PDB file of C-alpha atoms in Angstrom:
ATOM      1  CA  UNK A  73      19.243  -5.420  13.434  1.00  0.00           C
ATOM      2  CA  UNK A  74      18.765  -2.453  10.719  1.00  0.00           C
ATOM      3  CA  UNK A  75      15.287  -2.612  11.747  1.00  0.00           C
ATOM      4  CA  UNK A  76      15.837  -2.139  15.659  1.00  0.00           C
ATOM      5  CA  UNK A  77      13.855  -5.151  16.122  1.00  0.00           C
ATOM      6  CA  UNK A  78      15.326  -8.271  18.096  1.00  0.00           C
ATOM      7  CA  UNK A  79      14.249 -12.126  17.116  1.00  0.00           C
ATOM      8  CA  UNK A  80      12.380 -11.426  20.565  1.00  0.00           C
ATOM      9  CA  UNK A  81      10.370  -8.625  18.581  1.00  0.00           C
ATOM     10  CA  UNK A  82      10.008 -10.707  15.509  1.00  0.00           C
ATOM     11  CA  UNK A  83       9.120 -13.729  17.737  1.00  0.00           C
ATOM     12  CA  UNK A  84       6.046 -11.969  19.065  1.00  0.00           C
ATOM     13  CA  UNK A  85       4.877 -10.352  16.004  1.00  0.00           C
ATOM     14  CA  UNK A  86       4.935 -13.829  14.170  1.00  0.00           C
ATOM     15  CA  UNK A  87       3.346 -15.965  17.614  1.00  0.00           C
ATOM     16  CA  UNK A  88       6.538 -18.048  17.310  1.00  0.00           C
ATOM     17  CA  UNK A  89       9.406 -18.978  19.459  1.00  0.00           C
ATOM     18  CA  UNK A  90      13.046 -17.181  19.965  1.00  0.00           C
ATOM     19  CA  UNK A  91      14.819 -21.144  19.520  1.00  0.00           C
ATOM     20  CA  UNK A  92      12.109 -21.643  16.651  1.00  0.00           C
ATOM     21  CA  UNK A  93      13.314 -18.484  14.424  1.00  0.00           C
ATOM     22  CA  UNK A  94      17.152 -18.515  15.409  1.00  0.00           C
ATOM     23  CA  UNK A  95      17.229 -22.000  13.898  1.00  0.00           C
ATOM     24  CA  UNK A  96      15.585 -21.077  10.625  1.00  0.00           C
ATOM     25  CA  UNK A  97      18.604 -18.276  10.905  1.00  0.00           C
ATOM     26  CA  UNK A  98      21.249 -20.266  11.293  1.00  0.00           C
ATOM     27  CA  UNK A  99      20.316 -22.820   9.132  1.00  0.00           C
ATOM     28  CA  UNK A 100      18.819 -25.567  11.447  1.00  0.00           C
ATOM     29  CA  UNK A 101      15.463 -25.639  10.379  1.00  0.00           C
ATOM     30  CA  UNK A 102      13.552 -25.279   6.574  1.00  0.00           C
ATOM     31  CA  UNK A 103      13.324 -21.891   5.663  1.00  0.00           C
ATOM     32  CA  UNK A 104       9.713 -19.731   6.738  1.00  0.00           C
ATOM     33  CA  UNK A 105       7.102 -20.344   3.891  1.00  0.00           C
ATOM     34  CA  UNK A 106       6.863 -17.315   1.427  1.00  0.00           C
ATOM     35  CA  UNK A 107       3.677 -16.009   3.222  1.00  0.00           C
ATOM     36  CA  UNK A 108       5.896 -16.145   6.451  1.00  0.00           C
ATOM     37  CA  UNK A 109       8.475 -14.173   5.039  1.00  0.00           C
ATOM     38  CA  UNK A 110       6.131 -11.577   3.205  1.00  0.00           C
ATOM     39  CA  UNK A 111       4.891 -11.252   7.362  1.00  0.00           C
ATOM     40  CA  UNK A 112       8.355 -10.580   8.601  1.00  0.00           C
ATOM     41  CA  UNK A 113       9.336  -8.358   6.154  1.00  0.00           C
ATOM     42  CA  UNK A 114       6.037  -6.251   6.561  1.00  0.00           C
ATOM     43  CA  UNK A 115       7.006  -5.717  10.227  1.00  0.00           C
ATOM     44  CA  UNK A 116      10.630  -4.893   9.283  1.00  0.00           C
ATOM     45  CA  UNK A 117       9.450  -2.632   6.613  1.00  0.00           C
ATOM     46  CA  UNK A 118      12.231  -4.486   4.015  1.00  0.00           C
ATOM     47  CA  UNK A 119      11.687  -5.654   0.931  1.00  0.00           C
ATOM     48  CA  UNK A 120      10.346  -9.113   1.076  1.00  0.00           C
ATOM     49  CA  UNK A 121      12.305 -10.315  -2.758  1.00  0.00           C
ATOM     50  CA  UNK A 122      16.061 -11.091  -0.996  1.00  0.00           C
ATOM     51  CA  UNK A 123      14.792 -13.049   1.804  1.00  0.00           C
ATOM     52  CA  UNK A 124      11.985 -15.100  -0.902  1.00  0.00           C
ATOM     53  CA  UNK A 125      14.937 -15.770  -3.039  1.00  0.00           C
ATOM     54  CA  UNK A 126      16.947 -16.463   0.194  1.00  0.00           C
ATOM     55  CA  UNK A 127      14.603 -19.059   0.830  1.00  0.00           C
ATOM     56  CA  UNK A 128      13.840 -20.074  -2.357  1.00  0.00           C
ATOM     57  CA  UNK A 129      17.692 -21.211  -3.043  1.00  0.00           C
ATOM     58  CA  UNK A 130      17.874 -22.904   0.634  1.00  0.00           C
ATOM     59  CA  UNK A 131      14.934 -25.137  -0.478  1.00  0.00           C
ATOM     60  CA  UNK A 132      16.585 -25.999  -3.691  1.00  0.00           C
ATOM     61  CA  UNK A 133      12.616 -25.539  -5.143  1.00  0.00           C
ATOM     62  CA  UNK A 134      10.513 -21.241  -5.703  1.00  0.00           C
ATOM     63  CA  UNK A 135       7.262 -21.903  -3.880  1.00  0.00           C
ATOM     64  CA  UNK A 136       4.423 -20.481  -5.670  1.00  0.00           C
ATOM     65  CA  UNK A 137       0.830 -21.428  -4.736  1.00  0.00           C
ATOM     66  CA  UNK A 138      -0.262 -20.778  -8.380  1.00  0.00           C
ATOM     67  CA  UNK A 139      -4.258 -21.326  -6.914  1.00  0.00           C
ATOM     68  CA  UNK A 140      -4.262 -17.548  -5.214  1.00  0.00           C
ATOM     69  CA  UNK A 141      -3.182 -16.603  -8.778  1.00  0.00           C
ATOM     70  CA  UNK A 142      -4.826 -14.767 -11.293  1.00  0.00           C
ATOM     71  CA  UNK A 143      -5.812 -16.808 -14.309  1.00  0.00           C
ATOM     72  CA  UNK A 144      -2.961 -14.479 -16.632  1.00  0.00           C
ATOM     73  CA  UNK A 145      -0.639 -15.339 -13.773  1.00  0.00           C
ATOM     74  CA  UNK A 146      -1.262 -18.447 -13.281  1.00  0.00           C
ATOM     75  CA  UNK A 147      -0.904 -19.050 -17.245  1.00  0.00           C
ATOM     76  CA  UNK A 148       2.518 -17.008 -17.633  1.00  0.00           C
ATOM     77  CA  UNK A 149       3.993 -18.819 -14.727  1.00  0.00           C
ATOM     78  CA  UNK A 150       2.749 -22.133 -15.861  1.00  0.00           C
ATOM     79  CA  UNK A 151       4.279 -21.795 -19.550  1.00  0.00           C
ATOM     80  CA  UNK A 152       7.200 -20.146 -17.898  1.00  0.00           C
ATOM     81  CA  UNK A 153       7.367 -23.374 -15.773  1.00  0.00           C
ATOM     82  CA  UNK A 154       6.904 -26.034 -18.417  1.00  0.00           C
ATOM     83  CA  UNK A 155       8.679 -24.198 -20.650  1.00  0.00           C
ATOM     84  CA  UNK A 156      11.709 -24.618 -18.442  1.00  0.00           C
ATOM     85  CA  UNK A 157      11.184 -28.133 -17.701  1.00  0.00           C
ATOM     86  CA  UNK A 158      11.390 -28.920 -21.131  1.00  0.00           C
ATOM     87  CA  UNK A 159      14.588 -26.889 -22.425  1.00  0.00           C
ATOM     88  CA  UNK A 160      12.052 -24.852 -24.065  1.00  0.00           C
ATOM     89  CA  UNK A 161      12.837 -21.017 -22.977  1.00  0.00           C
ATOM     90  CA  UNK A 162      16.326 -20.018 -24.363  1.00  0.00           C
ATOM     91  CA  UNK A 163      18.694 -17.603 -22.662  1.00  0.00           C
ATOM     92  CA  UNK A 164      17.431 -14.627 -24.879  1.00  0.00           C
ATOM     93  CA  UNK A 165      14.120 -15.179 -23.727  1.00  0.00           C
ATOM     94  CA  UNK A 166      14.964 -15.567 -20.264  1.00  0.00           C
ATOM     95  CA  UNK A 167      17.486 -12.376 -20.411  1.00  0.00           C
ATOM     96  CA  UNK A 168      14.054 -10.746 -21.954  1.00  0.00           C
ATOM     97  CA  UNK A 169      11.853 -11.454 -19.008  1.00  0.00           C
ATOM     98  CA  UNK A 170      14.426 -10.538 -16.512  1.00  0.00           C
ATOM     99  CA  UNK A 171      14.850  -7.142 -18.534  1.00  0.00           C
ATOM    100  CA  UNK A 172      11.126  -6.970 -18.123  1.00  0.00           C
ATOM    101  CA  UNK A 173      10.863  -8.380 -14.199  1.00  0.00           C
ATOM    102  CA  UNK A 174      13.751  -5.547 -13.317  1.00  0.00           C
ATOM    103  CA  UNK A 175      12.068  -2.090 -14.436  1.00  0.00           C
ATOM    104  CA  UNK A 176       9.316  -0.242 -13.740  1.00  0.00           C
ATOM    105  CA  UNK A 177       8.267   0.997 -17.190  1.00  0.00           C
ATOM    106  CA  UNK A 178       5.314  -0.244 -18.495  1.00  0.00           C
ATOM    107  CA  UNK A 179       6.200  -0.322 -21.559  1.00  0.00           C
ATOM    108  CA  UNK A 180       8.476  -2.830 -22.169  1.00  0.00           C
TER     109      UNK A 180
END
């Protein structure tokens, strides 16, 4: 609605149907893959991280196709990931990247 777009908009953007996207809405259906979602927020010019972590909590599971990665990335969130599996990463650590993840300087 802040966009001035209806699901009929989004519907025709995305090739999909009205039904199809008001159930993901409400609910009724899985949530739109993160490449869906990067798609719909490109049309509604909004930032894409709310509804990813919107879907990401409604899946119970992040999606992350680690093989369009680059090999630093792919590393980092690997460790990241097996680190957490583990009990390996403390809440220092984790407070640490989160500092990192939420600024834009460089430098940190």
């Amino acid at each position: 609605m802040e966009a001035g777009k209806t699901l009929r908009h989004v519907a025709v953007e995305l090739g999909l149907s009205i039904v199809y996207i008001s159930d993901v809405e409400r609910g009724n259906r899985r949530p739109f893959t993160n490449e869906r979602i990067l798609e719909i927020a490109r049309y509604l010019k909004t930032d894409a991280a709310p509804l990813i972590a919107a879907g990401n909590q409604e899946r119970g599971f992040i999606e992350y196709d680690i093989t369009k990665a680059r090999p630093l990335e792919a590393d980092v969130v690997g460790g990241l990931v097996s680190g957490l599996a583990r009990g390996g990463v403390t809440d220092d650590q984790l407070h640490r990247i989160r500092k990192i993840l939420d600024t834009d300087d460089e430098d940190v």
